[in-house]
XYZ file of C-alpha atoms in Angstrom:
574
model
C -3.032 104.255 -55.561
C -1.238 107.405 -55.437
C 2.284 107.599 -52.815
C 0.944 109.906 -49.954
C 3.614 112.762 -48.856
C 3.919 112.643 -45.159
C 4.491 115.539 -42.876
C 5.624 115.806 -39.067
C 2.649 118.121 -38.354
C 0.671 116.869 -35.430
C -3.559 116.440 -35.530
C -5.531 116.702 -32.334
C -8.658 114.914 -33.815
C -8.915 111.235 -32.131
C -11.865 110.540 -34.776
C -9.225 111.667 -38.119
C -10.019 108.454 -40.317
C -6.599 106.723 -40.668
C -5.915 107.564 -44.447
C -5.873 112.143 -43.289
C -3.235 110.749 -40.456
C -0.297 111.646 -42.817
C 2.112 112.068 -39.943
C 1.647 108.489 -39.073
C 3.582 105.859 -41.193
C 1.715 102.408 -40.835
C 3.382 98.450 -41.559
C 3.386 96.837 -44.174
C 2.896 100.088 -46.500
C 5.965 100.817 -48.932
C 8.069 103.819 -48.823
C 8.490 104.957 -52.670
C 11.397 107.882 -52.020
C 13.124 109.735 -49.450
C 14.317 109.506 -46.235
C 13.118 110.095 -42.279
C 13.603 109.409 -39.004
C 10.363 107.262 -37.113
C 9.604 107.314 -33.727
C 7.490 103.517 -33.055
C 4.958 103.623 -31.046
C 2.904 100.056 -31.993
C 3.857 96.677 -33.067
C 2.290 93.617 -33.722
C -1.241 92.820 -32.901
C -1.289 96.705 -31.800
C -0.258 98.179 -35.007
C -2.741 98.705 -37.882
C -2.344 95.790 -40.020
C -2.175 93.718 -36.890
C -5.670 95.209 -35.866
C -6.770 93.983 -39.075
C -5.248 90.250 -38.596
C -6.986 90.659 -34.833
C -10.678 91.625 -36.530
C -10.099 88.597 -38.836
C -8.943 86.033 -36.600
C -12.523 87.031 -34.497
C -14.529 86.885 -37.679
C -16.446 83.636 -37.267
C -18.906 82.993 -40.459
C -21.325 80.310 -38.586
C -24.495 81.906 -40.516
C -25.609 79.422 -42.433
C -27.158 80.024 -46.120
C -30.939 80.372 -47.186
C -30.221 76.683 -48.836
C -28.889 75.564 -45.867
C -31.682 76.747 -43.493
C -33.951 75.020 -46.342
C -32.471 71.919 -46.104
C -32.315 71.544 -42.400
C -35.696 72.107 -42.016
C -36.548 69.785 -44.667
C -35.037 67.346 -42.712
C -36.905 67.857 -39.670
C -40.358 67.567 -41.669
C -38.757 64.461 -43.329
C -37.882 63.044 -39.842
C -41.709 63.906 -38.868
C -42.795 62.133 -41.664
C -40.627 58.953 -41.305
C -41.746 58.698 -37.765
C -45.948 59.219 -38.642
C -45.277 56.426 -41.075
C -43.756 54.051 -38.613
C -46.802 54.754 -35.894
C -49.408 54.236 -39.093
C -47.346 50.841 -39.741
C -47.589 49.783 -35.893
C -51.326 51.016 -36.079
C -52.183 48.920 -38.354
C -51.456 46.433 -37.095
C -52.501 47.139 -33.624
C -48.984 48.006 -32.059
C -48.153 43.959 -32.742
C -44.879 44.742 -33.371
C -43.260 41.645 -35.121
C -40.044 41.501 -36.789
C -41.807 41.898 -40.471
C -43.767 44.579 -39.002
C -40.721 46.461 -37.505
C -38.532 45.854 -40.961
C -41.202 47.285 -43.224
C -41.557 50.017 -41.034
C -37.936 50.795 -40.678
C -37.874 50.627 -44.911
C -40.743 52.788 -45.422
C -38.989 55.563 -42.855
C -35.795 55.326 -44.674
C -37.754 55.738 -48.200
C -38.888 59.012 -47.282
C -34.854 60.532 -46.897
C -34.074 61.558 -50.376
C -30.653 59.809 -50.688
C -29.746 61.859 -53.542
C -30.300 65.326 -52.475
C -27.164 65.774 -51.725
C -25.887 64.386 -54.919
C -27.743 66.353 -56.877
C -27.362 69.533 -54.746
C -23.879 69.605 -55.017
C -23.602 68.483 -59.421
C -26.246 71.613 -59.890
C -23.895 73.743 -57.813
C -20.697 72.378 -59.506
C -22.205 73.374 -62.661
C -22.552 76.851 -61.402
C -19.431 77.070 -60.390
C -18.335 75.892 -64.338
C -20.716 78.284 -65.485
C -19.083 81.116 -63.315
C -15.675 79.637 -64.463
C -16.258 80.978 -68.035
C -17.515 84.473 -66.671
C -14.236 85.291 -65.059
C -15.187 84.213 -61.485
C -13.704 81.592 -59.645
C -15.557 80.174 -56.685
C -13.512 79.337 -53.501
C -16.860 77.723 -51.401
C -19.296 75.525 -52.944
C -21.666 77.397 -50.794
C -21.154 80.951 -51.719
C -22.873 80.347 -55.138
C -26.123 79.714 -53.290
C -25.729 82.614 -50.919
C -24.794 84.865 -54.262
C -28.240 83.698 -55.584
C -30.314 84.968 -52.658
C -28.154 87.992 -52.595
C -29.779 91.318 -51.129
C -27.520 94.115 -50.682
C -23.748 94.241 -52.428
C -21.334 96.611 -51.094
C -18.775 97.501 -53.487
C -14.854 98.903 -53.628
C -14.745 102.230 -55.802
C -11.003 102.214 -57.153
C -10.753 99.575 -59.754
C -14.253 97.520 -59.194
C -16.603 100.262 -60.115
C -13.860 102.332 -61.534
C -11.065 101.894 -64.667
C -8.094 102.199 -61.992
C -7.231 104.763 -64.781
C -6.843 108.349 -64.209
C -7.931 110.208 -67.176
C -8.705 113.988 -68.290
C -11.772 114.503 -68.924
C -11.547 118.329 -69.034
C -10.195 121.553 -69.335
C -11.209 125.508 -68.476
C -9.135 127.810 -70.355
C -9.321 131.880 -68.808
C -11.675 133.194 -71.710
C -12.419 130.036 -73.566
C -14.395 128.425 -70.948
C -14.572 124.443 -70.649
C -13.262 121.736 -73.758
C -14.617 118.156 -72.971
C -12.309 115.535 -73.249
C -14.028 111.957 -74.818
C -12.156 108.574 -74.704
C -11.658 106.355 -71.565
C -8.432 104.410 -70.918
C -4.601 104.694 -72.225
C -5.773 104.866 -75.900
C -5.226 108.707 -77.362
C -8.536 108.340 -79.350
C -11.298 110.565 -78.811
C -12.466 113.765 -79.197
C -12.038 117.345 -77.606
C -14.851 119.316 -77.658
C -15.876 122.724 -76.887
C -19.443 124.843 -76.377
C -19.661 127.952 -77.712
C -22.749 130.544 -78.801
C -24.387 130.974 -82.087
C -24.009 134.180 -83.319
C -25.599 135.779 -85.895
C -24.999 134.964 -89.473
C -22.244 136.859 -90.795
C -18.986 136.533 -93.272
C -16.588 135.078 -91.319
C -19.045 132.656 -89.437
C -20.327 131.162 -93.044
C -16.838 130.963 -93.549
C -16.276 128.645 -90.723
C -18.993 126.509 -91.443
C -18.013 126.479 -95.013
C -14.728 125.183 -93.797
C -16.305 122.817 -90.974
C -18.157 121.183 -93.768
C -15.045 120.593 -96.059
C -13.563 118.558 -93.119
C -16.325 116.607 -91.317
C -14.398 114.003 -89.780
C -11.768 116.519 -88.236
C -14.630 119.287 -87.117
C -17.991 118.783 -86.172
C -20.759 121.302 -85.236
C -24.058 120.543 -83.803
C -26.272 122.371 -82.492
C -27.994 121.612 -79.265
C -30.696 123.787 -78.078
C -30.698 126.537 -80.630
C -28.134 128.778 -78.428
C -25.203 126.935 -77.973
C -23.170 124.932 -80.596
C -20.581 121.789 -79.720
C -17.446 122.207 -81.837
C -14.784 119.520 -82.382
C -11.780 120.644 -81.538
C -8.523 120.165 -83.959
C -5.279 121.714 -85.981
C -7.233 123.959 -87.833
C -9.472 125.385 -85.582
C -7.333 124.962 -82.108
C -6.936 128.524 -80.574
C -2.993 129.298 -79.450
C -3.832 128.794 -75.566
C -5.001 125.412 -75.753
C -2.328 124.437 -78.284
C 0.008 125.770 -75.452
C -1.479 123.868 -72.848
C -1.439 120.491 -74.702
C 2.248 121.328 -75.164
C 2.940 121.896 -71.274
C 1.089 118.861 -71.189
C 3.101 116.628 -73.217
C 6.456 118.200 -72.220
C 6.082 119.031 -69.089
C 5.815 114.967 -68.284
C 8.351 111.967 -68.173
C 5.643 109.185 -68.624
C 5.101 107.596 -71.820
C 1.781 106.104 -73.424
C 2.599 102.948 -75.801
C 0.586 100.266 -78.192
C 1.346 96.310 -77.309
C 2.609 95.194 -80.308
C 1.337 91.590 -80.677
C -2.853 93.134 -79.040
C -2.675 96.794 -79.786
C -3.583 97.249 -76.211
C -2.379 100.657 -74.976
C -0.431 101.199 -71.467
C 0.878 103.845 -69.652
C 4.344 104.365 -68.107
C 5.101 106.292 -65.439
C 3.284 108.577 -63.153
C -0.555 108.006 -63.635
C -1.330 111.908 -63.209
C 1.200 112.008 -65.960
C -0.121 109.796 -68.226
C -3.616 111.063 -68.428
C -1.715 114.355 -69.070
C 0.297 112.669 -72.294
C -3.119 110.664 -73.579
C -4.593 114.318 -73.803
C -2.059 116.119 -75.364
C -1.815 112.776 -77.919
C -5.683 113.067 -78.825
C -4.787 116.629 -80.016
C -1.962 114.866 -81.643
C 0.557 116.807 -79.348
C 2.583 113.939 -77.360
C 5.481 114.071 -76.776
C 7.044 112.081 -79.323
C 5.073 114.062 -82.009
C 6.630 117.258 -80.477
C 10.126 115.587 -80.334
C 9.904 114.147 -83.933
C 11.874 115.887 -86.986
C 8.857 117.778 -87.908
C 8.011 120.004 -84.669
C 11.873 119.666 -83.488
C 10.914 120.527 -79.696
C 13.879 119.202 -77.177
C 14.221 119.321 -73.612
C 17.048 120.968 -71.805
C 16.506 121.030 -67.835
C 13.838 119.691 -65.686
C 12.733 120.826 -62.295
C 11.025 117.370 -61.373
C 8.487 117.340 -59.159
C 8.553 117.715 -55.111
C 5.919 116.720 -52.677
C 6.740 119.912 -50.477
C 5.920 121.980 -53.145
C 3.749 119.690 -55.451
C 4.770 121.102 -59.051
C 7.103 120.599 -61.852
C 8.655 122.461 -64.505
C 10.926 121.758 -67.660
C 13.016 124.029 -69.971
C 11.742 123.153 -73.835
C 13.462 124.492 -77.010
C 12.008 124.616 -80.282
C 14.923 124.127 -82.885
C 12.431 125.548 -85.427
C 11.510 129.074 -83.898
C 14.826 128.978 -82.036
C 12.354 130.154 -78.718
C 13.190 128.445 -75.399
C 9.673 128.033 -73.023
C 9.791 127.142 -69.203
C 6.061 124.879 -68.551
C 5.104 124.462 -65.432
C 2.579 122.219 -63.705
C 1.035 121.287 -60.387
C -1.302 121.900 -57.770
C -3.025 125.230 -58.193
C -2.353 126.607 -54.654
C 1.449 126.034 -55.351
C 1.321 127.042 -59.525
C -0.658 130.450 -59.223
C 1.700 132.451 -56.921
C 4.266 132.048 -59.428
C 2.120 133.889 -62.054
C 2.064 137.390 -62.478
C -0.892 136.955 -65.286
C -3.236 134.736 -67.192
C -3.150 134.075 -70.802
C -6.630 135.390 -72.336
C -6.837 134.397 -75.630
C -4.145 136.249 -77.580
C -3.477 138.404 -74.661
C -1.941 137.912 -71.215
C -3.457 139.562 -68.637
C -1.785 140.697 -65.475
C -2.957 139.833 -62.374
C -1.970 139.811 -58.860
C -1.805 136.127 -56.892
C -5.052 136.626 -54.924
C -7.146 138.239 -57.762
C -5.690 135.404 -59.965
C -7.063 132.770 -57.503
C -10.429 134.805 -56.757
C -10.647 134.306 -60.579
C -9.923 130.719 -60.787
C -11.771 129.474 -57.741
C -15.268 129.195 -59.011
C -14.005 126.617 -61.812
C -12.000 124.534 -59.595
C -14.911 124.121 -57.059
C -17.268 123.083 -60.073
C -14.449 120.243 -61.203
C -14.121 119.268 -57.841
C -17.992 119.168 -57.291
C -17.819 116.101 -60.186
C -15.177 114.450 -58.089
C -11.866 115.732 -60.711
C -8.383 116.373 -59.005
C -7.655 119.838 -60.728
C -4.149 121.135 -61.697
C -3.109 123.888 -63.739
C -0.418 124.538 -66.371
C 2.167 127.831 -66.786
C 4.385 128.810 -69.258
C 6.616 131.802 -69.730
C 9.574 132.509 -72.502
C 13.140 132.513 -71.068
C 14.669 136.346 -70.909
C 17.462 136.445 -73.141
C 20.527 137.005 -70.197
C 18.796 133.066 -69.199
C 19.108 131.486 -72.263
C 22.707 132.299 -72.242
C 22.486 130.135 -68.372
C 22.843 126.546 -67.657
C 19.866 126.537 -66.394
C 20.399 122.706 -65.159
C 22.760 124.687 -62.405
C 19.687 127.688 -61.672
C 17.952 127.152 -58.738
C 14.487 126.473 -59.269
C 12.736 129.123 -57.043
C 14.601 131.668 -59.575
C 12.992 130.325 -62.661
C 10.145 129.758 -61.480
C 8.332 133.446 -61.441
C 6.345 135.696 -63.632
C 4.687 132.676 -65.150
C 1.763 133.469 -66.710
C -1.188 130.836 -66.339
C -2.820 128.837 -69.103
C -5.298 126.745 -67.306
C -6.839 124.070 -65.429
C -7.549 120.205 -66.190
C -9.887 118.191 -64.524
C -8.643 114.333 -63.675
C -10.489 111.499 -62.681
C -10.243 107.354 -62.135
C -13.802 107.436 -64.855
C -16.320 104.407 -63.981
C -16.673 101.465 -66.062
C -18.602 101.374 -68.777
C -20.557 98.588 -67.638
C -21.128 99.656 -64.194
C -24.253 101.650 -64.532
C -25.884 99.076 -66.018
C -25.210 96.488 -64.104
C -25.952 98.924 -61.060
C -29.379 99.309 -62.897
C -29.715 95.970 -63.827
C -29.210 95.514 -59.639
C -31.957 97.918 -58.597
C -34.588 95.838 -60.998
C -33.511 92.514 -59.223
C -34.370 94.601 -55.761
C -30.731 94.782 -54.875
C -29.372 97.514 -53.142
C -25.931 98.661 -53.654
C -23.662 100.631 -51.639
C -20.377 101.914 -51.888
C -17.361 101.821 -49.104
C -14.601 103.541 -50.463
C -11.519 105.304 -48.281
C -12.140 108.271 -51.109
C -12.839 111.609 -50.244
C -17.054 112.023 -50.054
C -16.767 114.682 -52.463
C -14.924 112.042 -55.482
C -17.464 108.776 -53.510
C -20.438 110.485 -53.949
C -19.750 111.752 -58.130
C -18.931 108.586 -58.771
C -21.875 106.719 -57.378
C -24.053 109.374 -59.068
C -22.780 108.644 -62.223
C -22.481 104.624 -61.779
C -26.294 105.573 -60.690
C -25.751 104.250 -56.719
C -27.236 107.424 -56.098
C -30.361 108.448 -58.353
C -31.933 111.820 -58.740
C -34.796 111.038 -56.279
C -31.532 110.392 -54.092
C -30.398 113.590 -54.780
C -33.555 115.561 -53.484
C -33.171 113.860 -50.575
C -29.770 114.317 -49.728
C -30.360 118.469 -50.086
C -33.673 118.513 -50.574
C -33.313 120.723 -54.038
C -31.892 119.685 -57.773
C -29.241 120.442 -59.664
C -26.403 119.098 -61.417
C -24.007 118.299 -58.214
C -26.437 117.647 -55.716
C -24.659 114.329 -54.950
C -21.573 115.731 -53.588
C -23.843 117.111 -50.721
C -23.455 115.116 -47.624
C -26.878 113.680 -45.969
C -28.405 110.851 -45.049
C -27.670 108.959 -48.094
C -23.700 110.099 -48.311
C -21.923 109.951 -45.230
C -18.484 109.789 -44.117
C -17.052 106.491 -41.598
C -16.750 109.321 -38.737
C -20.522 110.232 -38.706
C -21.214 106.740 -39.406
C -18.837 104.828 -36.837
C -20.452 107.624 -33.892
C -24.167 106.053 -34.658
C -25.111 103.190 -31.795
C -26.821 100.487 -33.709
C -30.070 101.763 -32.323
C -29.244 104.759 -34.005
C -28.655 103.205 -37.443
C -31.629 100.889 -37.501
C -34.143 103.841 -36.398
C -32.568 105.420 -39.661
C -34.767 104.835 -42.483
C -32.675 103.787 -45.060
C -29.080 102.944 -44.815
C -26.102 105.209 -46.688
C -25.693 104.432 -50.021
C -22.109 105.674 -50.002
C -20.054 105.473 -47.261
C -16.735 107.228 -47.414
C -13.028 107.154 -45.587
C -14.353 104.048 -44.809
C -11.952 101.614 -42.176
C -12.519 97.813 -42.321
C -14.526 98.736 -38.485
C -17.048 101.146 -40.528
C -17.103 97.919 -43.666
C -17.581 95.597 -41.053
C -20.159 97.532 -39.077
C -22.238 98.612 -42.532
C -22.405 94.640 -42.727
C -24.161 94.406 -39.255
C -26.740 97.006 -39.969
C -27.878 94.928 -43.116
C -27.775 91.661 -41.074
C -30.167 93.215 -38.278
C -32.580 93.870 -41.065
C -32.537 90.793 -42.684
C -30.108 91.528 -46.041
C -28.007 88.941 -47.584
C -24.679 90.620 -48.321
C -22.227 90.377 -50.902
C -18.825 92.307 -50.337
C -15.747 93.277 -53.002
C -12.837 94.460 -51.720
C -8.981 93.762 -52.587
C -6.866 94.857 -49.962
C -5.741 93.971 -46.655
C -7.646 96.326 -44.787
C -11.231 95.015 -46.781
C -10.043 91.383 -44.959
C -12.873 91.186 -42.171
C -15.678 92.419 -44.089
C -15.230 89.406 -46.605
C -14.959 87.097 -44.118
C -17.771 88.715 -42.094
C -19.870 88.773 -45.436
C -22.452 86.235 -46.513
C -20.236 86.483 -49.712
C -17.046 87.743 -49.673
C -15.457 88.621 -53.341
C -11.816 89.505 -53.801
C -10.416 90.911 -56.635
C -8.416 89.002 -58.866
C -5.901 91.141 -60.797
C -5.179 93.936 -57.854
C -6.826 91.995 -54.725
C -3.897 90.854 -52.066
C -3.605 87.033 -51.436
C -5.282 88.024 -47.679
C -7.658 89.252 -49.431
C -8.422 86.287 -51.790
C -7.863 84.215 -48.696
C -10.911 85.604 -46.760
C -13.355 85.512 -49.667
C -15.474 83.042 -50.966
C -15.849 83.973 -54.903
C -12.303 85.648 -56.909
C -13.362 88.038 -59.837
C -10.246 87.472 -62.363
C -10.775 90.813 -64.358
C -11.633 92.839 -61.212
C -15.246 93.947 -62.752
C -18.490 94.540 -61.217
C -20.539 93.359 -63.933
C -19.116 89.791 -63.358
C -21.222 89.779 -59.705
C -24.288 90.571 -61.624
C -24.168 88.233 -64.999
């Protein structure tokens, strides 16, 4: 989770889910920097968090299991049939009740109660549980492992259970380039970056290319996919001066650091996880920072402008010992980056352009990133004027450096799903489970997700907008819906409603807990994940409740029934 900036700006929506109140400050959250002045106006049981401990204290789980139900009305039967065999004792021998009579009777009643259900019952499920040991889930309840069996409906946390709890970049639009894809999940800097571009005709310096593509297959690969468009990889030799500027912005512009375990290899990231992603893709271009820094590229910092939630960007001073050129990169939110630009870099040209034609230009790209659920910034660079390189610039205000930038481009973020989600989503839908994500993400980030974790399917999609296409998930319908127009159904409402939302977003643990209801009333057997405080009363209220090991809260793993230890949907399915 990302620190949220708050603001003294007041909202007149009652219905604003509680994660868009950022005037509000709520218990038990942690302030990461700065200071302010807080005027109280709940405690305890009133507050948030106390709401929460309210909701679970009510939360009484007396629904008993499938097994359970099973059992119980195998006893009844068993009782009918001790009894029928005492009155066929008596009967024969004509209701002479003697004290042999009465004592075989009694014995052949009691041989009809299996002693050692129980026994047996309880070593198959302890086996389970053994079983689900070695899978990396731990099993609170004896019970829960028969009410996961029977399961009908699973409703599933986004961040970190469907999703890597990673943010990576997973692409890039450069202003007359277009878009480079960005392979490789995780803190690793392995994968490749690729770009489309057109076939044209044959001529010299396009056998040329080829000629030198082929010399270097593993460094530059071109394939062609329908005839018109070709997929090159991206690298040294072939990387155009805009995007080798951008990966430098990238890895400069940036105080985390990516490193290699050094007894597993394993990569991790520290610092800012925005920043990281940043660092990982300026590292697959092999562009970090400490190549940059090293003896051969001789690149060294000399002020930084670090980043501010009031004005959401960041900018360093770099100088390149080599070329003896000092460059100011700047990065941020594209609202706050573009009017400090004056033009875009196009190609080997820079353009000039005026603020709003600059963000007329760049709109269209950041609505399709943001249509696949990426957080978008962009990247700026200018050269230092000569009368500033003479400057300390550690002692220049900020809001004087930071003009006449001219714009590079935009990268696309995201927290990317599992690789084993999808098919253990798929592997869920074949086993007639339904699966439905309740995630306090924006619907626009929910619903790309689900579509590409496949909660939501391309028949899904013509329903939602009634029309296909490539985004059609991000369209809010009857399948996607936010906890507002949720929470303002009745429960006649919801169960005249033909199927229930498959994704749920801004979700509170009211909207969690009331999702659960709905499947009740129609007779589902629900699993929940969840790992905070707030997903509390939805695993209790839950047939099965499953916290998350690794990032789940110990209220969390108190409430549940079944603890996942590597914080993975697959494990509910294996």
């Amino acid at each position: 989770a990302l620190p949220i900036p708050k603001t003294v700006d007041t909202f007149d929506d009652v219905e604003l889910p509680l994660g868009d109140r950022i005037n509000l400050s709520f218990a038990s959250t942690t302030v990461t920097k700065g200071r302010a002045k807080a005027v109280i106006y709940a405690t305890g049981m009133s507050s948030e968090v106390g709401k929460i401990a309210k909701k679970l204290m009510e939360t009484n789980k007396a629904k008993k299991t499938p097994l359970q139900k099973a059992l119980d009305k195998m006893s009844w039967v068993l009782l009918g049939v001790a009894i029928a065999s005492m009155l066929i004792v008596f009967g024969a021998n004509k209701f002479k009740i003697k004290n042999e009579v009465l004592l075989y009777a009694i014995g052949l009643a009691i041989a009809t109660i299996p002693e050692g259900l129980i026994a047996v019952v309880t070593l198959t499920m302890s086996l389970g549980v053994h079983t689900l040991a070695k899978k990396q889930a731990l099993v609170r309840k004896l019970v829960a492992l028969e009410s996961l069996g029977s399961i009908t409906n699973i409703c599933s946390d986004k961040t970190g259970t469907l999703t890597q709890s990673k943010m990576v970049l997973v692409r890039a639009w450069l202003p007359g380039e277009g878009f480079f894809r960005v392979a490789g999940l995780g803190f690793e800097p392995a994968g490749e970056v690729t770009k489309k571009q057109r076939l044209e005709p044959p001529t010299d310096a396009r056998i040329n290319f080829v000629q030198d593509s082929a010399n270097d297959e593993k460094n530059s690969r071109v394939a062609s996919d329908d005839g018109s468009e070709e997929t090159v990889v991206v690298n040294a030799s072939n990387m155009s001066a805009s995007l080798r500027r951008i990966a430098q912005g990238a890895a400069l512009c940036n105080m985390s650091e990516i490193r290699a375990d050094d007894e597993t290899g394993y990569w991790y990231g520290i610092g800012d996880p925005t920043e990281i992603a940043l660092q990982v893709f300026a590292s697959k271009l092999e562009m970090g920072k400490p190549t940059l820094t090293n003896d051969d590229n001789q690149w060294k910092l000399v002020c930084e402008y670090p980043f501010d939630s009031s004005i959401k960007r960041m900018s360093v001073v770099a100088h390149n010992a080599i070329t003896g050129e000092k460059v100011l990169f700047l990065k941020g939110a594209t609202e706050r980056v573009v009017p400090c630009c004056t033009g875009r870099q196009d190609g080997e040209q820079v353009s000039s352009m005026s603020t709003d034609d600059l963000q007329e230009y760049l709109d269209p790209q950041i609505q399709e990133m943001a249509r696949d659920g990426l957080r978008v910034l962009s990247i700026a660079y200018r050269y230092l004027t000569p009368d500033e390189e003479s400057l300390d610039m550690n002692k220049t205000d900020r809001e004087e450096v930071e003009v006449n930038m001219t714009f590079l481009g935009l990268v696309g973020i995201y927290d990317p799903p599992r690789p084993e989600s999808l098919p253990s989503v798929m592997e869920c839908y074949r086993a007639g489970i339904q699966v439905t994500m309740l995630t306090g993400d924006h619907p626009e980030t929910a619903a790309a997700i689900a579509r590409q974790v496949g909660i939501l399917q391309d028949e899904d999609d013509e329903d939602i907008d009634g029309k296909s296409g490539e985004h059609q998930a991000i369209s809010l319908g009857p399948l996607v819906m936010t906890a507002r127009e949720f929470d303002r159904l009745s429960d006649e409402e919801i169960d005249a409603l033909p199927e229930l939302p498959h994704v749920i977003a801004r979700c509170s643990p009211d909207t969690k807990v009331k999702m659960i209801e709905a499947m009740h009333r129609r007779n589902g057997i629900v699993a929940m994940t969840g790992d905070g405080v707030n997903d509390s009363p939805s695993l209790k209220f839950a047939d099965v409740g499953i916290a998350m090991g690794l990032t789940g809260s110990d209220v969390a793993k108190q409430a549940s029934e079944i603890i996942l230890t590597d914080d993975n949907f697959a494990t509910i399915v294996r």
